[in-house]
mmCIF file of C-alpha atoms and ligand atoms in Angstrom:
data_model
loop_
_atom_site.group_PDB
_atom_site.id
_atom_site.type_symbol
_atom_site.label_atom_id
_atom_site.label_comp_id
_atom_site.label_asym_id
_atom_site.label_seq_id
_atom_site.Cartn_x
_atom_site.Cartn_y
_atom_site.Cartn_z
ATOM 1 C CA MET Z 106 0.336 0.107 0.870
ATOM 2 C CA ARG Z 107 1.064 3.658 -1.127
ATOM 3 C CA THR Z 108 -0.126 5.702 2.010
ATOM 4 C CA ILE Z 109 0.683 9.359 3.553
ATOM 5 C CA GLY Z 110 0.889 8.743 7.485
ATOM 6 C CA ASP Z 111 0.015 12.017 8.594
ATOM 7 C CA PHE Z 112 -0.844 15.872 7.237
ATOM 8 C CA THR Z 113 2.306 17.485 7.550
ATOM 9 C CA GLU Z 114 3.873 13.716 5.654
ATOM 10 C CA ALA Z 115 0.513 14.984 2.711
ATOM 11 C CA ILE Z 116 2.323 18.714 1.801
ATOM 12 C CA GLY Z 117 4.445 18.441 -1.311
ATOM 13 C CA ASN Z 118 4.047 16.580 -3.924
ATOM 14 C CA THR Z 119 2.115 17.769 -6.286
ATOM 15 C CA PRO Z 120 1.871 17.432 -9.749
ATOM 16 C CA LEU Z 121 3.367 19.677 -12.809
ATOM 17 C CA ILE Z 122 0.641 20.210 -14.792
ATOM 18 C CA ARG Z 123 0.254 21.011 -18.808
ATOM 19 C CA MET Z 124 -1.747 24.617 -19.079
ATOM 20 C CA SER Z 125 -2.602 23.189 -22.354
ATOM 21 C CA ARG Z 126 -4.574 26.526 -24.109
ATOM 22 C CA LEU Z 127 -1.111 28.603 -23.305
ATOM 23 C CA SER Z 128 1.177 26.354 -24.719
ATOM 24 C CA GLU Z 129 -1.374 25.914 -28.110
ATOM 25 C CA LEU Z 130 -1.241 29.651 -27.737
ATOM 26 C CA THR Z 131 2.577 29.855 -27.130
ATOM 27 C CA GLY Z 132 4.567 27.120 -28.796
ATOM 28 C CA CYS Z 133 5.873 26.363 -25.489
ATOM 29 C CA GLU Z 134 5.278 24.227 -23.045
ATOM 30 C CA ILE Z 135 3.986 26.079 -19.821
ATOM 31 C CA LEU Z 136 3.369 23.807 -16.745
ATOM 32 C CA GLY Z 137 1.902 24.973 -13.745
ATOM 33 C CA LYS Z 138 3.171 23.682 -10.025
ATOM 34 C CA ALA Z 139 -0.105 22.100 -8.166
ATOM 35 C CA GLU Z 140 0.833 23.634 -5.178
ATOM 36 C CA PHE Z 141 -3.248 25.082 -5.100
ATOM 37 C CA LEU Z 142 -3.377 20.587 -3.556
ATOM 38 C CA ASN Z 143 -1.668 20.930 -0.755
ATOM 39 C CA PRO Z 144 -3.876 20.292 1.852
ATOM 40 C CA GLY Z 145 -3.617 23.883 3.506
ATOM 41 C CA GLY Z 146 -4.401 24.335 0.250
ATOM 42 C CA SER Z 147 -1.338 27.196 -1.134
ATOM 43 C CA VAL Z 148 2.305 26.747 -1.594
ATOM 44 C CA LYS Z 149 3.099 28.151 2.099
ATOM 45 C CA ASP Z 150 2.089 25.182 3.521
ATOM 46 C CA ARG Z 151 6.064 23.908 2.835
ATOM 47 C CA ALA Z 152 7.092 27.271 4.090
ATOM 48 C CA ALA Z 153 4.988 26.642 6.868
ATOM 49 C CA LEU Z 154 5.861 23.628 7.793
ATOM 50 C CA TRP Z 155 9.795 23.976 7.378
ATOM 51 C CA MET Z 156 9.518 26.737 9.335
ATOM 52 C CA ILE Z 157 8.244 24.989 12.402
ATOM 53 C CA ARG Z 158 10.301 22.153 11.501
ATOM 54 C CA ASP Z 159 12.879 24.444 11.644
ATOM 55 C CA HIS Z 160 12.138 26.026 15.669
ATOM 56 C CA GLU Z 161 11.390 22.402 16.738
ATOM 57 C CA GLN Z 162 15.323 20.710 15.431
ATOM 58 C CA SER Z 163 16.773 24.603 16.977
ATOM 59 C CA GLY Z 164 15.190 22.859 20.306
ATOM 60 C CA ALA Z 165 12.618 26.361 20.234
ATOM 61 C CA LEU Z 166 9.846 24.870 19.859
ATOM 62 C CA LYS Z 167 9.005 22.653 22.407
ATOM 63 C CA PRO Z 168 6.006 19.737 23.197
ATOM 64 C CA GLY Z 169 2.106 22.165 23.886
ATOM 65 C CA GLY Z 170 4.827 25.394 22.662
ATOM 66 C CA THR Z 171 2.811 28.950 20.468
ATOM 67 C CA VAL Z 172 3.976 29.797 16.925
ATOM 68 C CA VAL Z 173 3.369 33.533 16.038
ATOM 69 C CA GLU Z 174 3.115 34.674 12.873
ATOM 70 C CA GLY Z 175 2.355 38.394 10.987
ATOM 71 C CA THR Z 176 0.635 37.131 8.331
ATOM 72 C CA ALA Z 177 -2.777 38.348 6.078
ATOM 73 C CA GLY Z 178 -3.610 34.672 4.548
ATOM 74 C CA ASN Z 179 -1.791 31.424 3.154
ATOM 75 C CA THR Z 180 1.425 31.340 5.325
ATOM 76 C CA GLY Z 181 -1.100 31.925 8.720
ATOM 77 C CA ILE Z 182 -3.754 28.870 7.314
ATOM 78 C CA GLY Z 183 -0.114 26.587 7.177
ATOM 79 C CA ILE Z 184 1.310 27.079 9.992
ATOM 80 C CA ALA Z 185 -2.960 26.451 11.491
ATOM 81 C CA HIS Z 186 -2.626 23.575 10.293
ATOM 82 C CA VAL Z 187 0.714 22.223 10.911
ATOM 83 C CA CYS Z 188 -0.185 23.643 14.734
ATOM 84 C CA ASN Z 189 -3.523 21.452 14.654
ATOM 85 C CA ALA Z 190 -1.323 18.461 13.458
ATOM 86 C CA ARG Z 191 1.171 18.579 15.768
ATOM 87 C CA ASP Z 192 -0.537 20.040 18.654
ATOM 88 C CA TYR Z 193 1.148 23.810 19.199
ATOM 89 C CA ASN Z 194 -1.149 27.168 19.842
ATOM 90 C CA CYS Z 195 -1.089 29.424 16.996
ATOM 91 C CA ILE Z 196 -1.221 33.371 17.342
ATOM 92 C CA ILE Z 197 -2.255 34.823 13.945
ATOM 93 C CA PHE Z 198 -1.389 38.712 13.905
ATOM 94 C CA MET Z 199 -2.870 40.111 10.678
ATOM 95 C CA PRO Z 200 -3.807 44.757 9.771
ATOM 96 C CA ASP Z 201 -7.158 45.561 10.095
ATOM 97 C CA ASN Z 202 -7.986 45.794 6.145
ATOM 98 C CA GLN Z 203 -8.200 42.516 5.933
ATOM 99 C CA SER Z 204 -11.530 40.602 3.930
ATOM 100 C CA ARG Z 205 -13.238 38.930 6.854
ATOM 101 C CA GLU Z 206 -13.068 35.647 5.315
ATOM 102 C CA LYS Z 207 -9.782 35.694 5.903
ATOM 103 C CA VAL Z 208 -9.709 35.954 9.907
ATOM 104 C CA ASP Z 209 -13.176 33.972 10.511
ATOM 105 C CA MET Z 210 -10.887 31.026 8.190
ATOM 106 C CA LEU Z 211 -7.770 31.295 10.374
ATOM 107 C CA ARG Z 212 -9.968 31.304 14.234
ATOM 108 C CA THR Z 213 -12.667 27.770 12.262
ATOM 109 C CA LEU Z 214 -8.816 26.650 11.935
ATOM 110 C CA GLY Z 215 -8.415 27.379 15.532
ATOM 111 C CA ALA Z 216 -5.814 30.121 15.614
ATOM 112 C CA GLU Z 217 -6.409 33.440 18.052
ATOM 113 C CA VAL Z 218 -6.315 36.076 15.806
ATOM 114 C CA ARG Z 219 -5.163 39.719 17.048
ATOM 115 C CA GLU Z 220 -6.076 42.288 14.425
ATOM 116 C CA VAL Z 221 -4.028 45.066 13.949
ATOM 117 C CA PRO Z 222 -3.864 48.311 13.106
ATOM 118 C CA THR Z 223 -3.017 49.126 9.278
ATOM 119 C CA VAL Z 224 0.864 51.047 9.567
ATOM 120 C CA PRO Z 225 3.678 50.593 7.167
ATOM 121 C CA TYR Z 226 6.421 48.136 7.489
ATOM 122 C CA ARG Z 227 8.508 51.027 8.624
ATOM 123 C CA ASP Z 228 6.251 51.847 11.774
ATOM 124 C CA PRO Z 229 6.560 49.632 14.049
ATOM 125 C CA MET Z 230 3.220 48.455 15.281
ATOM 126 C CA ASN Z 231 3.043 46.889 11.877
ATOM 127 C CA TYR Z 232 1.448 43.677 12.272
ATOM 128 C CA GLN Z 233 4.940 41.784 10.588
ATOM 129 C CA LYS Z 234 7.342 43.653 14.216
ATOM 130 C CA GLN Z 235 4.155 43.678 16.394
ATOM 131 C CA ALA Z 236 3.898 39.838 16.101
ATOM 132 C CA GLY Z 237 7.760 39.761 16.799
ATOM 133 C CA ARG Z 238 7.749 41.416 19.968
ATOM 134 C CA PHE Z 239 4.342 39.408 21.063
ATOM 135 C CA ALA Z 240 7.097 36.393 20.255
ATOM 136 C CA GLU Z 241 9.994 37.215 22.357
ATOM 137 C CA SER Z 242 7.790 38.137 25.232
ATOM 138 C CA LEU Z 243 5.976 35.499 25.578
ATOM 139 C CA THR Z 244 7.494 31.557 27.452
ATOM 140 C CA GLY Z 245 7.260 28.615 25.306
ATOM 141 C CA ALA Z 246 6.559 31.116 21.519
ATOM 142 C CA VAL Z 247 8.811 31.184 18.430
ATOM 143 C CA TRP Z 248 7.854 33.863 15.359
ATOM 144 C CA ALA Z 249 7.937 32.022 12.051
ATOM 145 C CA ASN Z 250 9.530 35.148 10.399
ATOM 146 C CA GLN Z 251 8.333 33.812 7.024
ATOM 147 C CA PHE Z 252 10.376 36.699 5.558
ATOM 148 C CA ASP Z 253 13.001 37.090 6.521
ATOM 149 C CA ASN Z 254 13.828 33.247 8.126
ATOM 150 C CA ILE Z 255 15.461 31.434 5.264
ATOM 151 C CA ALA Z 256 13.868 27.713 6.134
ATOM 152 C CA ASN Z 257 11.147 29.296 4.046
ATOM 153 C CA ARG Z 258 13.369 28.756 0.886
ATOM 154 C CA GLN Z 259 15.008 25.774 2.296
ATOM 155 C CA ALA Z 260 11.287 24.525 2.119
ATOM 156 C CA HIS Z 261 11.219 25.075 -1.459
ATOM 157 C CA PHE Z 262 15.540 23.796 -2.455
ATOM 158 C CA ASP Z 263 14.678 21.009 -0.671
ATOM 159 C CA SER Z 264 10.826 20.156 -1.937
ATOM 160 C CA THR Z 265 10.041 22.306 -5.037
ATOM 161 C CA GLY Z 266 13.123 22.486 -6.958
ATOM 162 C CA PRO Z 267 13.715 19.025 -7.293
ATOM 163 C CA GLU Z 268 9.779 18.009 -7.459
ATOM 164 C CA ILE Z 269 10.434 20.422 -10.596
ATOM 165 C CA TRP Z 270 13.678 18.923 -11.622
ATOM 166 C CA GLN Z 271 12.453 15.063 -11.821
ATOM 167 C CA GLN Z 272 9.005 15.905 -13.400
ATOM 168 C CA THR Z 273 9.998 17.562 -15.904
ATOM 169 C CA GLU Z 274 13.008 15.246 -16.013
ATOM 170 C CA GLY Z 275 15.645 17.914 -16.616
ATOM 171 C CA GLN Z 276 14.110 19.896 -19.507
ATOM 172 C CA ILE Z 277 13.420 23.484 -18.669
ATOM 173 C CA ASP Z 278 14.275 26.308 -20.076
ATOM 174 C CA ALA Z 279 12.842 28.958 -17.620
ATOM 175 C CA PHE Z 280 10.766 29.288 -14.701
ATOM 176 C CA THR Z 281 9.322 32.048 -13.049
ATOM 177 C CA CYS Z 282 6.982 33.247 -10.719
ATOM 178 C CA ALA Z 283 5.819 36.113 -8.306
ATOM 179 C CA THR Z 284 7.610 36.780 -4.470
ATOM 180 C CA GLY Z 285 5.492 37.648 -1.594
ATOM 181 C CA THR Z 286 8.579 36.522 0.563
ATOM 182 C CA GLY Z 287 10.406 35.249 -2.410
ATOM 183 C CA GLY Z 288 10.935 32.275 -0.292
ATOM 184 C CA THR Z 289 9.703 30.347 -3.796
ATOM 185 C CA LEU Z 290 11.883 32.378 -6.663
ATOM 186 C CA ALA Z 291 14.677 32.038 -3.959
ATOM 187 C CA GLY Z 292 14.397 28.033 -3.101
ATOM 188 C CA VAL Z 293 13.091 26.949 -6.202
ATOM 189 C CA SER Z 294 16.261 29.309 -8.328
ATOM 190 C CA ARG Z 295 18.520 27.833 -6.851
ATOM 191 C CA TYR Z 296 18.057 23.966 -6.925
ATOM 192 C CA LEU Z 297 17.792 24.562 -10.314
ATOM 193 C CA LYS Z 298 20.582 26.938 -10.749
ATOM 194 C CA GLU Z 299 22.534 24.210 -9.180
ATOM 195 C CA GLN Z 300 21.452 21.628 -11.585
ATOM 196 C CA ARG Z 301 21.959 24.000 -15.075
ATOM 197 C CA GLU Z 302 22.949 27.376 -14.809
ATOM 198 C CA ASP Z 303 21.942 28.442 -17.484
ATOM 199 C CA VAL Z 304 17.666 27.610 -16.196
ATOM 200 C CA LYS Z 305 16.427 30.934 -16.851
ATOM 201 C CA ILE Z 306 14.848 32.628 -13.435
ATOM 202 C CA VAL Z 307 11.527 35.659 -13.651
ATOM 203 C CA LEU Z 308 10.669 37.555 -11.274
ATOM 204 C CA ALA Z 309 6.965 38.535 -11.961
ATOM 205 C CA ASP Z 310 5.351 41.367 -10.389
ATOM 206 C CA PRO Z 311 2.315 43.193 -10.022
ATOM 207 C CA MET Z 312 1.678 46.185 -10.437
ATOM 208 C CA GLY Z 313 2.523 48.326 -7.002
ATOM 209 C CA SER Z 314 5.492 46.597 -5.697
ATOM 210 C CA ALA Z 315 9.132 47.336 -5.633
ATOM 211 C CA LEU Z 316 11.237 43.900 -6.929
ATOM 212 C CA TYR Z 317 10.696 45.012 -10.682
ATOM 213 C CA SER Z 318 13.007 47.718 -10.815
ATOM 214 C CA TRP Z 319 14.805 46.183 -7.946
ATOM 215 C CA VAL Z 320 15.435 43.577 -10.692
ATOM 216 C CA LYS Z 321 15.830 45.319 -13.809
ATOM 217 C CA THR Z 322 18.673 48.712 -12.287
ATOM 218 C CA GLY Z 323 19.076 47.007 -9.348
ATOM 219 C CA SER Z 324 17.080 49.756 -6.534
ATOM 220 C CA ALA Z 325 13.909 49.029 -5.560
ATOM 221 C CA GLU Z 326 11.533 51.494 -6.550
ATOM 222 C CA MET Z 327 7.561 51.367 -6.067
ATOM 223 C CA SER Z 328 6.130 50.711 -9.219
ATOM 224 C CA ARG Z 329 2.456 52.872 -9.888
ATOM 225 C CA GLY Z 330 -0.469 50.637 -8.143
ATOM 226 C CA PRO Z 331 -2.794 49.574 -6.883
ATOM 227 C CA SER Z 332 -3.044 45.904 -7.913
ATOM 228 C CA ILE Z 333 -5.971 44.319 -6.627
ATOM 229 C CA THR Z 334 -3.709 41.043 -5.926
ATOM 230 C CA GLU Z 335 -3.029 39.584 -2.772
ATOM 231 C CA GLY Z 336 0.619 38.035 -1.314
ATOM 232 C CA ILE Z 337 2.908 38.864 -3.418
ATOM 233 C CA GLY Z 338 4.649 42.475 -4.165
ATOM 234 C CA ASN Z 339 7.093 43.540 -2.108
ATOM 235 C CA SER Z 340 8.650 46.882 -0.971
ATOM 236 C CA ARG Z 341 11.745 45.054 0.559
ATOM 237 C CA ILE Z 342 14.730 42.522 0.157
ATOM 238 C CA THR Z 343 13.788 40.108 2.569
ATOM 239 C CA ASP Z 344 16.610 37.333 3.500
ATOM 240 C CA ASN Z 345 14.582 34.823 1.215
ATOM 241 C CA LEU Z 346 15.203 36.809 -1.846
ATOM 242 C CA ALA Z 347 18.940 38.328 -0.744
ATOM 243 C CA ASP Z 348 21.713 37.066 -2.862
ATOM 244 C CA THR Z 349 19.489 34.943 -4.986
ATOM 245 C CA VAL Z 350 20.626 34.688 -9.318
ATOM 246 C CA VAL Z 351 17.060 36.358 -11.197
ATOM 247 C CA ASP Z 352 18.039 36.361 -14.333
ATOM 248 C CA ASP Z 353 14.866 38.743 -15.482
ATOM 249 C CA ALA Z 354 11.368 40.425 -14.442
ATOM 250 C CA VAL Z 355 8.119 40.776 -15.788
ATOM 251 C CA GLN Z 356 5.930 43.606 -14.283
ATOM 252 C CA ILE Z 357 1.719 42.379 -14.819
ATOM 253 C CA ALA Z 358 -1.555 44.292 -15.006
ATOM 254 C CA ASP Z 359 -4.311 43.825 -13.225
ATOM 255 C CA GLN Z 360 -6.249 43.173 -15.882
ATOM 256 C CA GLU Z 361 -4.181 40.767 -17.668
ATOM 257 C CA MET Z 362 -4.532 38.449 -14.175
ATOM 258 C CA VAL Z 363 -7.970 39.290 -14.939
ATOM 259 C CA THR Z 364 -8.578 38.062 -17.416
ATOM 260 C CA MET Z 365 -6.049 35.102 -17.467
ATOM 261 C CA VAL Z 366 -8.043 34.235 -14.851
ATOM 262 C CA TYR Z 367 -11.638 34.174 -15.936
ATOM 263 C CA GLN Z 368 -10.217 32.623 -19.501
ATOM 264 C CA GLU Z 369 -8.796 29.700 -17.354
ATOM 265 C CA LEU Z 370 -12.207 28.850 -15.417
ATOM 266 C CA HIS Z 371 -14.570 29.302 -17.882
ATOM 267 C CA THR Z 372 -12.489 28.066 -20.866
ATOM 268 C CA GLU Z 373 -10.722 24.646 -19.422
ATOM 269 C CA GLY Z 374 -12.308 24.744 -15.995
ATOM 270 C CA TRP Z 375 -9.652 25.837 -14.010
ATOM 271 C CA PHE Z 376 -9.812 27.583 -11.165
ATOM 272 C CA PHE Z 377 -6.759 30.113 -10.288
ATOM 273 C CA GLY Z 378 -6.485 33.393 -7.213
ATOM 274 C CA SER Z 379 -4.856 36.226 -8.778
ATOM 275 C CA SER Z 380 -1.058 35.016 -7.758
ATOM 276 C CA THR Z 381 -2.000 32.437 -10.240
ATOM 277 C CA GLY Z 382 -3.330 34.612 -13.036
ATOM 278 C CA ILE Z 383 0.117 36.875 -12.168
ATOM 279 C CA ASN Z 384 1.685 34.014 -12.583
ATOM 280 C CA LEU Z 385 0.163 32.475 -15.621
ATOM 281 C CA CYS Z 386 0.354 36.092 -17.788
ATOM 282 C CA ALA Z 387 4.449 35.926 -16.843
ATOM 283 C CA ALA Z 388 4.586 32.402 -17.978
ATOM 284 C CA VAL Z 389 2.749 33.627 -21.905
ATOM 285 C CA LYS Z 390 5.445 36.243 -21.870
ATOM 286 C CA VAL Z 391 8.516 34.265 -21.052
ATOM 287 C CA ALA Z 392 7.710 31.583 -23.657
ATOM 288 C CA LYS Z 393 6.626 35.028 -26.397
ATOM 289 C CA GLN Z 394 10.612 36.307 -25.129
ATOM 290 C CA LEU Z 395 11.649 32.056 -25.547
ATOM 291 C CA GLY Z 396 10.285 31.586 -29.323
ATOM 292 C CA PRO Z 397 8.482 28.286 -29.353
ATOM 293 C CA GLY Z 398 9.641 25.322 -28.228
ATOM 294 C CA HIS Z 399 10.504 26.260 -24.517
ATOM 295 C CA THR Z 400 9.720 24.154 -21.856
ATOM 296 C CA ILE Z 401 8.584 27.143 -18.938
ATOM 297 C CA VAL Z 402 7.368 26.121 -15.141
ATOM 298 C CA THR Z 403 5.344 28.243 -12.611
ATOM 299 C CA ILE Z 404 3.004 27.942 -9.836
ATOM 300 C CA LEU Z 405 -0.448 27.425 -9.172
ATOM 301 C CA CYS Z 406 -0.681 29.179 -5.557
ATOM 302 C CA ASP Z 407 -3.837 28.567 -5.177
ATOM 303 C CA SER Z 408 -7.557 28.138 -5.971
ATOM 304 C CA GLY Z 409 -10.003 31.221 -6.121
ATOM 305 C CA SER Z 410 -12.186 30.135 -3.576
ATOM 306 C CA LYS Z 411 -10.663 32.647 -1.111
ATOM 307 C CA TYR Z 412 -10.904 34.926 -3.628
ATOM 308 C CA GLN Z 413 -14.693 35.498 -3.917
ATOM 309 C CA SER Z 414 -15.666 38.183 -2.801
ATOM 310 C CA ARG Z 415 -13.167 40.650 -4.695
ATOM 311 C CA LEU Z 416 -11.731 39.100 -8.060
ATOM 312 C CA PHE Z 417 -14.665 37.397 -8.390
ATOM 313 C CA ASN Z 418 -16.635 39.819 -8.190
ATOM 314 C CA ASP Z 419 -17.873 41.639 -11.014
ATOM 315 C CA ASP Z 420 -18.881 45.043 -8.231
ATOM 316 C CA PHE Z 421 -15.288 45.050 -7.017
ATOM 317 C CA LEU Z 422 -14.036 44.472 -10.948
ATOM 318 C CA ALA Z 423 -16.114 47.951 -11.494
ATOM 319 C CA ALA Z 424 -15.766 50.073 -8.669
ATOM 320 C CA LYS Z 425 -11.646 49.386 -9.872
ATOM 321 C CA GLY Z 426 -11.951 49.633 -13.191
ATOM 322 C CA LEU Z 427 -11.580 45.965 -14.135
ATOM 323 C CA THR Z 428 -13.770 43.412 -17.007
ATOM 324 C CA PRO Z 429 -13.915 40.492 -16.148
ATOM 325 C CA TRP Z 430 -13.548 37.951 -18.759
ATOM 326 C CA LYS Z 431 -16.702 36.662 -19.835
ATOM 327 C CA PRO Z 432 -17.150 33.105 -22.139
ATOM 328 C CA GLN Z 433 -20.272 34.009 -25.051
ATOM 329 C CA ARG Z 434 -22.387 31.261 -24.997
ATOM 330 C CA PRO Z 435 -26.202 31.474 -26.545
ATOM 331 C CA LEU Z 436 -28.380 28.602 -25.269
ATOM 332 C CA LYS Z 437 -28.940 26.646 -28.040
ATOM 333 C CA THR Z 438 -32.818 26.760 -29.144
ATOM 334 C CA GLY Z 439 -34.013 23.357 -28.388
ATOM 335 C CA SER Z 440 -31.488 22.373 -26.101
ATOM 336 C CA ARG Z 441 -32.797 20.818 -22.386
ATOM 337 C CA PHE Z 442 -31.963 24.325 -20.413
ATOM 338 C CA SER Z 443 -33.337 26.546 -23.133
ATOM 339 C CA THR Z 444 -36.073 29.082 -22.363
ATOM 340 C CA LYS Z 445 -38.063 27.841 -24.792
ATOM 341 C CA ALA Z 446 -37.638 23.713 -23.779
ATOM 342 C CA LEU Z 447 -38.049 25.486 -19.968
ATOM 343 C CA ALA Z 448 -41.958 27.182 -21.277
ATOM 344 C CA ALA Z 449 -42.514 23.821 -23.094
ATOM 345 C CA SER Z 450 -41.923 22.270 -19.969
ATOM 346 C CA ARG Z 451 -44.425 24.165 -17.455
HETATM 347 N N1 PMP O 293 0.882 33.429 -4.014
HETATM 348 C C1 PMP O 293 -0.055 33.879 -3.115
HETATM 349 C C2 PMP O 293 -1.563 33.199 -2.833
HETATM 350 C C3 PMP O 293 0.909 33.930 -1.451
HETATM 351 O O1 PMP O 293 -0.280 33.369 -0.165
HETATM 352 C C4 PMP O 293 2.056 33.898 -1.459
HETATM 353 C C5 PMP O 293 2.657 34.193 0.032
HETATM 354 N N2 PMP O 293 2.555 35.137 0.422
HETATM 355 C C6 PMP O 293 2.931 33.593 -3.039
HETATM 356 C C7 PMP O 293 1.898 33.440 -4.107
HETATM 357 C C8 PMP O 293 4.442 34.307 -2.849
HETATM 358 O O2 PMP O 293 5.237 32.913 -2.190
HETATM 359 P P1 PMP O 293 6.305 33.616 -1.826
HETATM 360 O O3 PMP O 293 6.176 34.184 -0.550
HETATM 361 O O4 PMP O 293 7.521 31.908 -1.406
HETATM 362 O O5 PMP O 293 6.767 34.191 -1.937
#
């Protein structure tokens, strides 16, 4: 029998999916690493497990201890799941401008959520800094510190990178993804470059982030924003991202991302969140730059289900000046679902 023993063992080993519409459009193989299939629902399950394991191995986290983190989303969800599986307490600090769904979700998972005023990173009351101070003040607690704890990128060096290399049998020309903490891009990039230095690493950036300019010019200047994407883009270079070889960057506007996500949903059946939309747009851009015949891998970070009230809400999109792409599917007359057939059946 080939079975999995517990929640943490179910993290990773996700399928690599051929994005058929985009592959046909570009003449390249565009492949997506299905991180939305992790048991906590996102790419951040890997980082959550590696950071918690790192604190266990250092002796800082003992049975019955507490994991504290500043996070607005998937990292908190991943940490809350792993804490339940390993019997730790979980305390999450998050800015008070986040959607109700996220707060409710974390509380449902058993985390204690502390909503704090939304202030910039330089402010000492920023949610990440509050999480760090709180963890220090509490006996038996550790701060996961996803942005600057390099156990985060190690997760992707140890697992995501090798999985991609094996699944493509080394036939990979480029890897691209957006970054929040930088863990995914940095870990995968480091692993792939160790296998073959000429695998091209491309950072995908939403608007309102400084990472595109950092890659292009060496200086982290914020681009014009904002963006409705969540969990990606940054104003600073984290310890996870620092010293990572990044060959190029592409910038993706929200409208391109929205169109991509809706087209994948309505024509291919995939239900993705906004960062996945950015990643797929970036993969298409890289494919067009490289020309037909190349293989480009990206990350399918999480599903669309967390974004119902924003990305999948026509009123929200309209208020942001964005237009959802909708399929033209006229109902066939004579079909049992057509208006005529329905009227006749009454
Ligand atoms: N997509 C989503 C939905 C995320 O929550 C995150 C993490 N913030 C990312 C992408 C980026 O991953 P990383 O932190 O590894 O850069």
